[in-house]
Amino acid sequence: MATDPSSRSMGTVAMRWHGDSLELLDQRLLPSEEHWITAEGASGVAQCITDMVVRGAPAIGISAAYGVALAARHAGVGEWHSEINQAIRELAKSRPTAVNLFWALERMEQVFNSCDSLDDATKRLAAEAVRIHEEDLAANLAMADHALNVINAQQPISVLTHCNTGALATGGYGTALGVIRRLHEARLLERVYADETRPWLQGSRLTAWELSRDNIPVTLNADGAAAAIMASGKVKWVIVGADRITANGDVANKIGTYSLAVLARHHKVGFMVVAPSSTVDMSLASGLDIPIEERDGLEVREIRGIPLAPKGVDVFNPVFDMTPASLIDAIVTEKGVIQNPDITGMRVLFS
Ligand code: MRU
């Protein structure tokens, strides 16, 4: 039985694979409660992704891969082919924006298509899911090294981040938060300013929690404070993750990322996107082609059942936005760095 890559990841983890079952840390309840959910087969994993028990582009892809592995484990001998097929289709509908989901399912489907029995599928799909998980962790570590070279800090600096891109959003360590972790390890981090990230509050509930647990100096700020922080000269870089990067270097990420990129350019603060190659979608020409998820207005009108707005008021709740490549100074992937990204730079690494 392949071992759980989470056991090798640092600090907090989002999921635990036991070979025949998958546990997910319920991120909806953090930071007040650490509650683990055992996913009920592939359908259960799909529901956990939709409901944001597990979230963050790479973590969604890895969980979906384990979901396919679970589908094989639960399949009937006579119907295994159609049941696993059905599980892949169901998982693909769980969320629309992060391309890591579709990338992981495609990898699982390729393995599935070459399996000749249920026994073969059960073993090989589990092994592939573990491989996807391990590769993500390795990519995070490599990206942190590349990013440190780009930042090239000679003394401790402060940075600003958005959403949660840490161990909770990935196979462990983190993308943007992995870079911040590495800066801290290298004694080059003075402080992280963490946007609270309305409406779901990934910044206050998850990032501030992860960083505090790891004793990394963090200051939480309301999203609207980012401009004032940049104007004060306190931060040298804005470092964020991504949910999908298109062939011209445009980036979809958590709603509010685009405003940060505009602000960073105005204040001459560096803007860095950190994401594994599983987030790159060379099939889309530009960010305008990325499907942007809109979620229930309740996420804006209420917090945990407490009303914040008039009952039933109309709400616009897109949970991602698109930052054009022209506002990005560097895209860091495990394959290398693209400075001032454009279609040519993207093709060099991802042709
Ligand atoms: O809606 P979420 O919480 O899944 O959105 C997550 C983000 O937008 C992250 O910034 C992105 O996935 C990068 S995570 C490594």
Coordinates of C-alpha atoms and ligand atoms in Angstrom, one line a residue:
M1 CA 0.0 0.0 0.0
A2 CA 1.4 3.4 -1.0
T3 CA 2.1 5.6 2.1
D4 CA 0.2 8.9 2.7
P5 CA 2.3 11.8 1.3
S6 CA 0.6 14.0 4.0
S7 CA 2.8 12.2 6.5
R8 CA 5.8 13.8 4.9
S9 CA 4.4 17.3 4.5
M10 CA 5.2 20.1 6.9
G11 CA 2.8 21.4 9.5
T12 CA -0.9 21.4 8.8
V13 CA -2.4 19.1 6.2
A14 CA -5.7 19.2 4.3
M15 CA -6.1 15.5 3.7
R16 CA -5.1 12.1 4.9
W17 CA -5.0 9.1 2.6
H18 CA -5.3 5.7 4.3
G19 CA -5.1 3.5 1.2
D20 CA -8.8 2.6 1.4
S21 CA -10.3 5.8 2.7
L22 CA -9.7 9.6 2.5
E23 CA -10.1 12.0 5.4
L24 CA -10.5 15.7 4.7
L25 CA -10.0 18.5 7.3
D26 CA -13.3 20.4 7.2
Q27 CA -12.0 23.9 6.3
R28 CA -15.4 25.4 6.7
L29 CA -15.0 25.1 10.5
L30 CA -11.5 26.5 10.9
P31 CA -10.1 28.0 12.9
S32 CA -12.6 27.3 15.7
E33 CA -12.8 23.5 15.2
E34 CA -10.5 20.9 13.7
H35 CA -12.9 18.3 12.4
W36 CA -12.0 15.5 10.0
I37 CA -14.5 14.1 7.6
T38 CA -14.2 10.7 6.0
A39 CA -15.3 11.1 2.4
E40 CA -18.0 8.7 1.3
G41 CA -16.6 7.5 -2.0
A42 CA -16.2 9.6 -5.1
S43 CA -19.6 11.3 -4.7
G44 CA -18.6 12.2 -1.2
V45 CA -15.3 13.7 -2.4
A46 CA -17.2 15.7 -5.1
Q47 CA -19.6 17.0 -2.5
C48 CA -16.7 18.0 -0.2
I49 CA -15.1 19.9 -3.1
T50 CA -18.4 21.7 -4.0
D51 CA -19.1 22.6 -0.4
M52 CA -15.5 23.7 0.2
V53 CA -14.6 21.2 2.9
V54 CA -11.5 21.0 0.8
R55 CA -10.5 24.0 -1.4
G56 CA -7.5 25.5 -3.1
A57 CA -6.6 24.6 -6.6
P58 CA -4.0 21.9 -6.0
A59 CA -5.8 20.4 -3.0
I60 CA -9.0 20.1 -5.1
G61 CA -7.1 18.2 -7.9
I62 CA -5.4 15.8 -5.4
S63 CA -8.7 15.1 -3.6
A64 CA -10.4 14.4 -6.9
A65 CA -7.7 12.0 -7.8
Y66 CA -8.2 10.2 -4.5
G67 CA -11.9 10.3 -5.3
V68 CA -11.3 8.2 -8.5
A69 CA -9.2 5.8 -6.5
L70 CA -12.1 5.4 -4.0
A71 CA -14.5 4.8 -6.9
A72 CA -12.3 1.8 -8.0
R73 CA -12.2 0.5 -4.5
H74 CA -16.0 0.6 -4.1
A75 CA -16.8 -0.6 -7.7
G76 CA -18.7 -3.8 -8.4
V77 CA -16.8 -6.4 -10.4
G78 CA -19.4 -6.4 -13.3
E79 CA -19.8 -2.6 -13.5
W80 CA -16.4 -1.3 -12.5
H81 CA -15.8 0.4 -15.9
S82 CA -19.0 2.4 -16.0
E83 CA -18.9 3.2 -12.3
I84 CA -15.3 4.7 -12.4
N85 CA -16.2 6.6 -15.6
Q86 CA -19.3 8.0 -13.9
A87 CA -17.2 9.0 -10.8
I88 CA -14.8 10.9 -13.1
R89 CA -17.7 12.8 -14.7
E90 CA -19.2 13.6 -11.3
L91 CA -16.0 14.9 -9.9
A92 CA -15.4 17.1 -12.9
K93 CA -18.7 18.9 -12.1
S94 CA -17.6 19.8 -8.5
R95 CA -16.1 23.2 -9.2
P96 CA -15.4 25.0 -12.5
T97 CA -12.4 27.4 -12.2
A98 CA -9.3 25.6 -10.9
V99 CA -7.9 23.7 -13.8
N100 CA -6.0 21.4 -11.4
L101 CA -9.2 19.5 -11.0
F102 CA -9.5 18.6 -14.7
W103 CA -5.7 18.1 -15.0
A104 CA -5.8 15.5 -12.2
L105 CA -8.9 13.8 -13.6
E106 CA -7.3 13.5 -17.0
R107 CA -4.2 11.9 -15.5
M108 CA -6.5 9.4 -13.6
E109 CA -8.5 8.7 -16.7
Q110 CA -5.4 7.9 -18.7
V111 CA -4.4 5.3 -16.1
F112 CA -8.0 4.0 -15.9
N113 CA -8.1 3.6 -19.7
S114 CA -5.1 1.3 -19.6
C115 CA -6.4 -1.0 -16.8
D116 CA -7.6 -4.4 -17.7
S117 CA -9.4 -5.5 -14.5
L118 CA -10.9 -4.0 -11.4
D119 CA -8.0 -5.3 -9.3
D120 CA -5.6 -3.6 -11.7
A121 CA -7.6 -0.4 -11.6
T122 CA -7.8 -0.4 -7.8
K123 CA -4.1 -0.7 -7.3
R124 CA -3.0 1.6 -10.1
L125 CA -5.5 4.4 -9.6
A126 CA -4.5 4.6 -5.9
A127 CA -0.8 4.7 -6.8
E128 CA -1.5 7.5 -9.4
A129 CA -3.4 9.6 -6.9
V130 CA -0.5 9.3 -4.4
R131 CA 1.9 10.2 -7.2
I132 CA -0.1 13.4 -8.0
H133 CA -0.1 14.3 -4.3
E134 CA 3.7 13.7 -4.0
E135 CA 4.5 15.6 -7.1
D136 CA 2.5 18.6 -5.8
L137 CA 4.5 18.7 -2.6
A138 CA 7.8 18.5 -4.5
A139 CA 6.6 21.3 -6.9
N140 CA 5.9 23.5 -3.9
L141 CA 9.4 23.0 -2.6
A142 CA 11.0 23.7 -6.0
M143 CA 8.8 26.9 -6.5
A144 CA 10.0 28.3 -3.2
D145 CA 13.6 27.9 -4.3
H146 CA 12.9 29.6 -7.6
A147 CA 11.0 32.4 -6.0
L148 CA 13.7 33.2 -3.5
N149 CA 16.1 33.8 -6.4
V150 CA 13.6 36.2 -8.0
I151 CA 13.1 38.1 -4.8
N152 CA 16.8 38.2 -4.1
A153 CA 16.3 39.9 -0.7
Q154 CA 19.4 41.0 1.1
Q155 CA 17.6 41.7 4.3
P156 CA 14.2 40.8 5.8
I157 CA 11.3 42.1 3.8
S158 CA 7.5 42.2 4.3
V159 CA 5.1 40.8 1.8
L160 CA 1.3 40.8 1.3
T161 CA -0.7 37.8 0.4
H162 CA -4.3 37.0 -0.5
C163 CA -6.6 34.0 0.1
N164 CA -5.0 30.8 1.4
T165 CA -2.3 29.1 -0.6
G166 CA -0.7 27.1 2.1
A167 CA -0.5 23.5 3.2
L168 CA -4.3 23.6 3.4
A169 CA -4.7 24.5 -0.3
T170 CA -2.0 22.1 -1.7
G171 CA -0.3 18.7 -1.2
G172 CA 1.6 20.4 1.7
Y173 CA 3.9 23.4 2.2
G174 CA 2.1 25.7 -0.2
T175 CA 2.5 27.8 -3.3
A176 CA 2.6 31.5 -2.4
L177 CA 2.6 30.6 1.2
G178 CA 5.4 28.1 0.5
V179 CA 7.5 31.0 -0.8
I180 CA 6.6 33.0 2.4
R181 CA 7.5 29.9 4.5
R182 CA 10.9 29.7 2.7
L183 CA 11.6 33.4 3.2
H184 CA 10.9 32.8 6.9
E185 CA 13.2 29.8 7.0
A186 CA 15.9 31.9 5.3
R187 CA 15.4 34.7 7.9
L188 CA 14.4 37.0 5.1
L189 CA 10.8 37.6 6.2
E190 CA 9.9 40.5 8.4
R191 CA 6.1 40.1 8.3
V192 CA 3.3 38.8 6.1
Y193 CA 0.2 41.0 5.7
A194 CA -2.7 38.6 5.1
D195 CA -5.8 40.0 3.4
E196 CA -8.8 38.6 5.2
T197 CA -10.3 37.7 1.7
R198 CA -14.0 38.4 1.7
P199 CA -16.4 36.8 1.4
W200 CA -15.2 33.3 2.5
L201 CA -12.4 34.6 4.7
Q202 CA -9.7 32.2 3.6
G203 CA -7.1 34.8 4.7
S204 CA -8.4 35.3 8.3
R205 CA -9.7 31.8 8.9
L206 CA -7.0 29.7 7.2
T207 CA -3.9 31.7 6.3
A208 CA -3.6 33.6 9.7
W209 CA -4.2 30.2 11.4
E210 CA -1.6 28.3 9.4
L211 CA 1.0 31.0 9.8
S212 CA 0.3 31.5 13.5
R213 CA 0.7 27.7 14.1
D214 CA 4.1 27.8 12.4
N215 CA 5.2 30.9 14.3
I216 CA 5.5 33.0 11.1
P217 CA 4.9 36.7 11.8
V218 CA 1.5 37.6 10.3
T219 CA -0.7 40.7 10.4
L220 CA -4.2 40.3 9.3
N221 CA -5.8 43.2 7.4
A222 CA -9.2 43.9 5.9
D223 CA -9.0 43.6 2.1
G224 CA -9.6 47.4 1.7
A225 CA -6.4 48.1 3.8
A226 CA -4.1 46.7 1.1
A227 CA -3.8 50.0 -0.8
A228 CA -2.8 51.9 2.4
I229 CA -0.3 49.2 3.3
M230 CA 1.3 49.5 -0.1
A231 CA 1.3 53.3 0.0
S232 CA 3.1 53.1 3.3
G233 CA 6.0 51.4 1.6
K234 CA 5.7 48.4 4.1
V235 CA 5.6 45.6 1.5
K236 CA 8.1 44.8 -1.3
W237 CA 6.1 42.0 -2.9
V238 CA 2.5 40.8 -3.3
I239 CA 2.7 37.0 -3.5
V240 CA -0.4 35.1 -4.6
G241 CA -1.4 31.7 -6.0
A242 CA -3.5 30.8 -9.0
D243 CA -6.4 28.7 -10.1
R244 CA -5.7 28.8 -13.8
I245 CA -3.0 30.4 -15.9
T246 CA -3.7 30.7 -19.7
A247 CA -1.4 30.5 -22.7
N248 CA -0.7 34.3 -22.6
G249 CA 0.1 34.4 -18.9
D250 CA -3.3 35.7 -17.6
V251 CA -4.1 34.4 -14.2
A252 CA -7.4 33.5 -12.5
N253 CA -7.2 33.6 -8.7
K254 CA -9.3 34.4 -5.7
I255 CA -11.6 37.5 -6.1
G256 CA -9.6 40.6 -5.1
T257 CA -6.4 39.4 -6.7
Y258 CA -6.9 41.7 -9.8
S259 CA -7.3 44.8 -7.5
L260 CA -4.1 43.9 -5.7
A261 CA -2.2 43.7 -9.1
V262 CA -3.5 47.1 -10.1
L263 CA -2.5 48.5 -6.7
A264 CA 0.9 46.9 -6.8
R265 CA 1.7 48.4 -10.2
H266 CA 0.6 51.8 -9.0
H267 CA 2.8 51.6 -5.9
K268 CA 5.8 50.0 -7.7
V269 CA 5.4 46.8 -5.5
G270 CA 6.4 43.5 -7.1
F271 CA 3.6 41.2 -8.1
M272 CA 4.4 37.4 -8.1
V273 CA 2.1 34.5 -8.9
V274 CA 3.2 31.1 -7.6
A275 CA 1.6 28.0 -9.1
P276 CA 2.5 24.5 -10.1
S277 CA 2.4 23.5 -13.8
S278 CA -0.9 21.6 -13.1
T279 CA -2.4 25.1 -12.9
V280 CA -1.4 26.1 -16.4
D281 CA -4.0 25.7 -19.1
M282 CA -2.3 26.2 -22.5
S283 CA -5.6 25.3 -24.3
L284 CA -7.1 28.7 -23.4
A285 CA -5.7 31.7 -25.3
S286 CA -6.5 34.3 -22.6
G287 CA -8.0 34.8 -19.2
L288 CA -11.2 35.9 -20.8
D289 CA -11.9 32.3 -21.6
I290 CA -11.6 31.1 -18.0
P291 CA -15.0 30.0 -16.5
I292 CA -15.4 32.1 -13.3
E293 CA -17.3 30.4 -10.6
E294 CA -20.2 32.4 -9.0
R295 CA -21.3 31.1 -5.6
D296 CA -24.5 31.6 -3.6
G297 CA -25.1 35.2 -2.4
L298 CA -25.6 33.8 1.1
E299 CA -21.8 33.7 1.4
V300 CA -21.9 37.6 1.2
R301 CA -25.2 38.2 3.1
E302 CA -24.3 36.0 6.1
I303 CA -21.5 34.6 8.1
R304 CA -22.3 31.3 9.8
G305 CA -25.9 32.1 9.8
I306 CA -25.5 35.7 11.2
P307 CA -27.1 38.2 8.8
L308 CA -24.7 41.0 7.5
A309 CA -27.1 42.4 5.0
P310 CA -30.8 42.9 4.4
K311 CA -32.5 39.5 4.0
G312 CA -32.6 38.5 0.3
V313 CA -30.7 41.5 -1.0
D314 CA -29.3 40.9 -4.5
V315 CA -25.7 39.9 -4.4
F316 CA -23.0 39.5 -7.1
N317 CA -20.6 36.8 -5.8
P318 CA -17.9 35.9 -8.4
V319 CA -15.3 34.0 -6.3
F320 CA -12.4 34.4 -8.8
D321 CA -11.2 37.2 -11.0
M322 CA -8.7 37.5 -13.8
T323 CA -5.4 39.4 -13.6
P324 CA -4.0 40.2 -17.0
A325 CA -0.4 39.1 -17.6
S326 CA 0.7 42.7 -18.2
L327 CA 0.2 43.4 -14.4
I328 CA 2.3 40.4 -13.3
D329 CA 6.1 40.7 -12.7
A330 CA 6.8 37.0 -12.4
I331 CA 5.0 33.6 -12.6
V332 CA 6.9 31.0 -10.6
T333 CA 6.3 27.3 -11.4
E334 CA 8.4 24.3 -10.5
K335 CA 9.6 24.2 -14.2
G336 CA 11.0 27.7 -13.9
V337 CA 10.2 31.4 -13.7
I338 CA 8.5 33.5 -16.4
Q339 CA 9.4 37.2 -15.9
N340 CA 7.0 39.7 -17.4
P341 CA 4.8 36.9 -18.7
D342 CA 3.4 36.8 -22.2
I343 CA 2.6 34.1 -24.8
T344 CA 6.3 33.8 -25.8
G345 CA 7.5 33.3 -22.2
M346 CA 4.7 30.8 -21.5
R347 CA 5.6 28.8 -24.6
V348 CA 9.2 28.5 -23.6
L349 CA 8.2 26.5 -20.4
F350 CA 4.9 25.0 -21.5
S351 CA 5.0 24.5 -25.3
Ligands
MRU1 O1 -12.2 29.2 -3.5 P1 -10.9 28.7 -3.1 O2 -10.6 28.8 -1.6 O3 -10.7 27.2 -3.6 O4 -9.8 29.5 -3.8 C1 -8.5 29.3 -3.6 C2 -7.6 30.3 -4.3 O5 -8.1 31.1 -5.1 C3 -6.1 30.2 -4.1 O6 -5.5 31.4 -4.1 C4 -5.6 29.3 -5.3 O7 -6.3 28.1 -5.4 C5 -4.2 29.0 -5.2 S1 -4.0 27.8 -3.9 C6 -2.6 27.2 -3.9

